[in-house]
Coordinates of C-alpha atoms in Angstrom, one line a residue:
X1 CA 93.9 41.9 37.7
X2 CA 92.6 40.5 41.0
X3 CA 89.4 41.9 42.6
X4 CA 90.0 44.1 45.6
X5 CA 89.1 42.4 48.8
X6 CA 86.4 43.6 51.2
X7 CA 87.5 45.5 54.3
X8 CA 85.6 44.7 57.5
X9 CA 84.8 47.8 59.5
X10 CA 83.7 48.5 63.0
X11 CA 82.0 51.7 64.0
X12 CA 82.2 53.4 67.5
X13 CA 79.3 55.8 68.1
X14 CA 75.7 55.2 67.0
X15 CA 74.4 58.8 67.3
X16 CA 73.4 61.1 64.5
X17 CA 76.8 61.3 62.8
X18 CA 77.5 57.6 63.5
X19 CA 74.2 56.6 61.9
X20 CA 75.0 58.6 58.8
X21 CA 78.5 57.0 58.5
X22 CA 77.0 53.5 59.1
X23 CA 74.4 54.0 56.3
X24 CA 77.1 55.2 53.9
X25 CA 79.4 52.3 54.6
X26 CA 76.7 49.7 54.2
X27 CA 75.0 51.2 51.1
X28 CA 77.5 53.3 49.1
X29 CA 81.2 52.5 49.9
X30 CA 82.6 49.8 47.6
X31 CA 84.6 46.9 49.1
X32 CA 83.6 47.8 52.6
X33 CA 81.5 45.8 55.1
X34 CA 80.2 47.1 58.4
X35 CA 80.6 44.1 60.7
X36 CA 80.2 45.6 64.2
X37 CA 78.8 48.7 66.0
X38 CA 79.6 49.8 69.5
X39 CA 78.0 52.5 71.7
X40 CA 77.9 52.7 75.5
X41 CA 74.3 53.9 75.4
X42 CA 72.2 50.9 76.1
X43 CA 70.4 49.8 72.9
X44 CA 71.8 52.4 70.6
X45 CA 74.2 50.1 68.8
X46 CA 71.7 47.2 68.7
X47 CA 69.0 49.4 67.1
X48 CA 71.4 50.7 64.4
X49 CA 72.8 47.3 63.7
X50 CA 69.3 45.8 63.3
X51 CA 68.3 48.5 60.9
X52 CA 71.4 48.0 58.7
X53 CA 71.7 44.2 59.1
X54 CA 75.1 44.5 60.9
X55 CA 75.9 41.2 62.5
X56 CA 77.4 42.5 65.8
X57 CA 76.5 45.2 68.3
X58 CA 78.3 46.0 71.6
X59 CA 77.9 48.4 74.5
X60 CA 81.5 47.7 75.5
X61 CA 84.0 49.3 73.1
X62 CA 86.7 46.8 74.2
X63 CA 84.6 44.0 72.8
X64 CA 84.5 45.6 69.4
X65 CA 88.3 46.0 69.5
X66 CA 88.7 42.4 70.4
X67 CA 86.4 41.2 67.6
X68 CA 88.7 39.4 65.1
X69 CA 86.4 40.3 62.2
X70 CA 87.1 44.0 62.7
X71 CA 90.1 45.3 60.6
X72 CA 89.4 49.0 60.7
X73 CA 87.4 51.3 62.9
X74 CA 85.4 54.5 62.2
X75 CA 85.2 56.8 65.2
X76 CA 82.0 58.9 65.3
X77 CA 81.6 59.3 69.1
X78 CA 81.3 62.8 70.6
X79 CA 84.4 64.9 70.0
X80 CA 85.5 64.9 73.6
X81 CA 86.2 61.2 73.4
X82 CA 88.1 61.1 70.2
X83 CA 91.7 61.2 71.6
X84 CA 91.2 58.4 74.0
X85 CA 89.4 56.3 71.4
X86 CA 92.2 56.8 68.9
X87 CA 94.7 55.6 71.5
X88 CA 92.6 52.5 72.2
X89 CA 92.0 51.6 68.6
X90 CA 95.7 52.2 67.6
X91 CA 96.8 50.0 70.5
X92 CA 94.5 47.3 69.1
X93 CA 96.3 47.5 65.8
X94 CA 93.3 48.6 63.8
X95 CA 93.3 51.2 60.9
X96 CA 91.4 54.4 61.9
X97 CA 89.1 56.9 60.4
X98 CA 88.2 59.5 62.9
X99 CA 85.6 62.2 62.7
X100 CA 87.0 65.7 63.3
X101 CA 88.4 66.9 65.5
X102 CA 91.0 64.3 66.6
X103 CA 91.4 66.2 69.8
X104 CA 90.1 69.2 71.7
X105 CA 93.5 70.7 72.6
X106 CA 97.0 70.8 71.1
X107 CA 98.1 68.4 73.8
X108 CA 95.4 65.9 72.7
X109 CA 96.5 66.2 69.1
X110 CA 100.0 65.4 70.2
X111 CA 98.7 62.3 71.9
X112 CA 96.9 61.2 68.8
X113 CA 100.0 61.6 66.7
X114 CA 102.1 59.7 69.2
X115 CA 99.6 56.8 69.3
X116 CA 99.4 56.5 65.5
X117 CA 103.2 56.6 65.2
X118 CA 103.9 54.2 68.0
X119 CA 101.6 51.5 66.8
X120 CA 102.1 52.1 63.1
X121 CA 98.5 52.1 62.1
X122 CA 96.8 53.9 59.2
X123 CA 95.0 57.0 60.3
X124 CA 92.7 59.4 58.4
X125 CA 90.7 62.3 59.9
X126 CA 87.4 63.3 58.4
X127 CA 88.3 66.4 56.4
X128 CA 86.0 65.5 53.6
X129 CA 86.1 68.8 51.8
X130 CA 89.5 68.0 50.3
X131 CA 87.7 65.3 48.3
X132 CA 84.5 67.1 47.5
X133 CA 83.7 68.1 43.9
X134 CA 85.7 71.0 42.8
X135 CA 88.2 71.3 45.7
X136 CA 90.9 68.9 44.4
X137 CA 90.7 70.7 41.0
X138 CA 91.0 74.1 42.8
X139 CA 94.1 72.9 44.6
X140 CA 95.6 71.6 41.3
X141 CA 94.9 74.9 39.7
X142 CA 96.8 76.7 42.4
X143 CA 99.7 74.3 42.4
X144 CA 99.9 74.8 38.6
X145 CA 100.5 78.5 39.2
X146 CA 97.4 79.6 37.2
X147 CA 96.3 82.1 39.8
X148 CA 99.8 83.3 40.6
X149 CA 100.8 84.0 44.2
X150 CA 97.8 83.5 46.6
X151 CA 96.8 86.8 48.2
X152 CA 93.3 86.4 49.5
X153 CA 91.5 83.2 50.5
X154 CA 88.0 82.5 51.8
X155 CA 86.1 79.5 53.0
X156 CA 82.5 79.4 54.1
X157 CA 80.3 76.9 55.9
X158 CA 76.6 77.6 56.4
X159 CA 74.4 75.0 57.9
X160 CA 70.7 74.9 56.9
X161 CA 69.2 75.4 60.4
X162 CA 69.6 75.3 64.1
X163 CA 66.9 73.0 65.4
X164 CA 67.9 72.8 69.0
X165 CA 70.2 75.6 70.2
X166 CA 70.3 74.2 73.7
X167 CA 72.0 71.0 72.6
X168 CA 75.0 72.8 71.0
X169 CA 78.0 72.6 73.2
X170 CA 80.1 75.8 73.7
X171 CA 82.8 76.4 71.0
X172 CA 81.2 73.9 68.6
X173 CA 81.2 76.4 65.8
X174 CA 85.0 76.5 66.0
X175 CA 85.8 72.9 66.9
X176 CA 83.4 71.1 64.7
X177 CA 82.3 73.5 62.0
X178 CA 85.0 76.1 61.2
X179 CA 87.6 73.3 61.5
X180 CA 86.6 72.3 58.0
X181 CA 87.3 75.8 56.8
X182 CA 90.6 76.0 58.5
X183 CA 91.6 72.8 56.8
X184 CA 90.3 74.1 53.4
X185 CA 92.3 77.3 53.7
X186 CA 95.4 75.3 54.5
X187 CA 94.6 72.9 51.6
X188 CA 94.3 75.8 49.1
X189 CA 97.5 77.5 50.4
X190 CA 100.0 74.7 50.0
X191 CA 103.1 74.8 52.2
X192 CA 102.1 78.0 54.0
X193 CA 101.7 78.2 57.7
X194 CA 99.3 80.3 59.7
X195 CA 101.1 82.9 61.8
X196 CA 98.3 85.2 63.0
X197 CA 94.7 84.5 63.9
X198 CA 91.8 86.8 64.9
X199 CA 88.3 85.5 65.7
X200 CA 84.9 87.1 66.4
X201 CA 81.7 85.2 67.2
X202 CA 78.2 85.8 68.5
X203 CA 74.8 84.2 68.9
X204 CA 72.9 86.0 66.1
X205 CA 70.7 83.1 65.1
X206 CA 69.5 82.2 68.7
X207 CA 70.5 85.2 70.9
X208 CA 68.4 83.9 73.8
X209 CA 71.0 81.1 74.2
X210 CA 74.1 83.3 74.3
X211 CA 74.3 83.3 78.1
X212 CA 74.4 79.5 78.0
X213 CA 77.5 79.6 75.8
X214 CA 76.0 79.3 72.3
X215 CA 78.0 80.8 69.4
X216 CA 76.2 80.3 66.1
X217 CA 77.9 82.9 63.8
X218 CA 81.6 83.4 63.5
X219 CA 84.3 85.0 61.3
X220 CA 88.0 84.2 61.6
X221 CA 90.9 86.0 59.8
X222 CA 94.2 84.3 59.3
X223 CA 97.5 85.6 58.1
X224 CA 100.0 83.1 56.5
X225 CA 103.7 83.2 56.4
X226 CA 103.6 83.6 52.6
X227 CA 101.7 86.9 53.0
X228 CA 98.2 85.6 52.1
X229 CA 95.3 86.8 54.2
X230 CA 92.4 84.3 54.6
X231 CA 88.8 84.5 56.0
X232 CA 86.8 81.6 57.4
X233 CA 83.2 82.2 58.2
X234 CA 80.3 80.0 59.5
X235 CA 76.7 80.2 60.4
X236 CA 74.3 77.6 61.8
X237 CA 71.3 78.9 59.9
X238 CA 71.3 79.5 56.1
X239 CA 67.7 80.0 55.0
X240 CA 68.4 78.8 51.5
X241 CA 70.1 75.5 52.5
X242 CA 73.5 73.9 53.1
X243 CA 76.3 76.1 51.7
X244 CA 80.0 75.3 51.5
X245 CA 82.3 77.3 49.3
X246 CA 85.9 78.4 48.9
X247 CA 87.8 81.0 46.8
X248 CA 91.5 81.6 46.3
X249 CA 92.5 84.9 44.7
X250 CA 96.0 85.5 43.5
X251 CA 98.3 87.8 41.5
X252 CA 97.2 86.3 38.2
X253 CA 93.6 85.2 38.8
X254 CA 91.2 83.3 41.1
X255 CA 89.6 79.9 41.5
X256 CA 86.4 79.0 43.3
X257 CA 84.8 75.7 44.4
X258 CA 81.9 74.6 46.4
X259 CA 78.1 74.4 46.6
X260 CA 77.4 76.5 43.5
X261 CA 80.2 75.1 41.4
X262 CA 80.1 71.4 40.6
X263 CA 83.7 71.7 39.4
X264 CA 86.4 74.2 40.2
X265 CA 86.0 77.5 38.3
X266 CA 89.1 79.4 37.4
X267 CA 89.3 83.0 36.0
X268 CA 92.7 84.5 34.9
X269 CA 93.7 87.7 33.2
X270 CA 94.3 87.7 29.4
X271 CA 97.8 89.3 29.8
X272 CA 100.2 89.2 32.7
X273 CA 100.7 93.0 32.6
X274 CA 97.8 94.7 30.7
X275 CA 98.2 98.4 29.9
X276 CA 94.6 98.9 31.1
X277 CA 92.1 96.7 33.0
X278 CA 91.4 93.6 30.9
X279 CA 88.3 91.5 30.7
X280 CA 88.7 88.1 32.4
X281 CA 89.0 85.0 30.3
X282 CA 85.9 82.9 30.2
X283 CA 85.5 81.0 33.4
X284 CA 85.9 77.2 33.1
X285 CA 82.9 75.9 34.8
X286 CA 80.7 72.9 34.7
X287 CA 77.6 74.8 33.4
X288 CA 77.0 78.0 31.4
X289 CA 77.1 81.1 33.4
X290 CA 74.1 83.5 33.0
X291 CA 74.9 86.9 31.6
X292 CA 73.7 88.5 34.8
X293 CA 74.6 87.4 38.3
X294 CA 71.9 89.6 40.0
X295 CA 69.2 87.7 41.8
X296 CA 65.9 87.8 40.2
X297 CA 62.7 88.5 42.3
X298 CA 61.1 85.2 41.2
X299 CA 62.6 81.8 40.2
X300 CA 62.5 81.2 36.5
X301 CA 60.4 78.6 34.8
X302 CA 61.7 75.1 34.1
X303 CA 62.4 76.1 30.5
X304 CA 64.5 79.1 31.4
X305 CA 66.4 77.0 34.0
X306 CA 67.6 74.9 31.2
X307 CA 68.4 77.8 28.9
X308 CA 70.2 79.9 31.4
X309 CA 72.0 77.2 33.3
X310 CA 70.0 77.8 36.5
X311 CA 71.6 75.8 39.3
X312 CA 68.7 75.5 41.7
X313 CA 65.5 77.4 42.5
X314 CA 66.2 80.8 43.9
X315 CA 69.9 81.0 42.9
X316 CA 71.8 82.3 40.0
X317 CA 75.6 82.3 39.6
X318 CA 75.9 81.0 43.1
X319 CA 74.0 84.0 44.6
X320 CA 71.3 82.9 47.0
X321 CA 67.9 84.3 46.7
X322 CA 65.5 83.3 49.4
X323 CA 61.7 83.8 49.5
X324 CA 62.2 86.3 52.3
X325 CA 64.6 88.5 50.4
X326 CA 63.5 91.9 49.3
X327 CA 62.6 92.4 45.7
X328 CA 65.5 93.1 43.4
X329 CA 65.6 94.6 39.9
X330 CA 65.1 92.2 37.1
X331 CA 68.4 91.1 35.5
X332 CA 69.5 93.0 32.4

């Protein structure tokens, strides 16, 4: 079998997200080589290129697209530029990986679709949660019918902190955060389409910035055409750390995936129609589940972590327990 060839990649956007992508490409992605970086901000591309030993840096995006070494392009510029950049890269005949969202309106999404179809280029949008540990397994569990008909779904994104509320553009929580949850809910409810949406949001983390348009906390309910009801929620400030989780509950069981589950965890009833409430079958998880899911007032010792399957300090069974939380009764 021949060895896979190396793909030469160009990156547009050398900001925070672009720098993260650049580092991942150069240090962790097999058979990928970052050969060029472009950013219109003077010096931004050059600094990042120098740090990662990337041979070419441009302030003119057209120069990167004309570079014969570049075969594919990763777009990590601010979201408002994504549609136009996709059109330019597609016209140049390069394969595209675009950070979400691909556009800010339905009309822009239509333009992206048209550009990709017209020029026949490969296109992938950055919905990474479909590939994160546990989520593909959860989808497979649902498609296999193990939870029955989906009835309730939930997806959560909680970021670990809001360092600069003034730098957050209006609607970011919907366009760049909850968009992951919308995709997750669609992913875990195959072939269904959303038919009704209701959203509520506020500035609960940094209320002083509400008048400037900040929304840092939001909940969205979605009804699908197969009858399922879904909830997506997001917060920009989880005191206990980054937290992404999903759950699908159906007529025959449920499946969960995310931060607290290294793999999907499915629970189903012992009998399809029990004469009385039945105990769930043992959950199929990556680690043993403690007998109690109540938070304990203090993190356990290193020894008890190993014995009880403790996932991380301050948590048990996926229930966060921060230092600022009120004391809770010891687990039984």
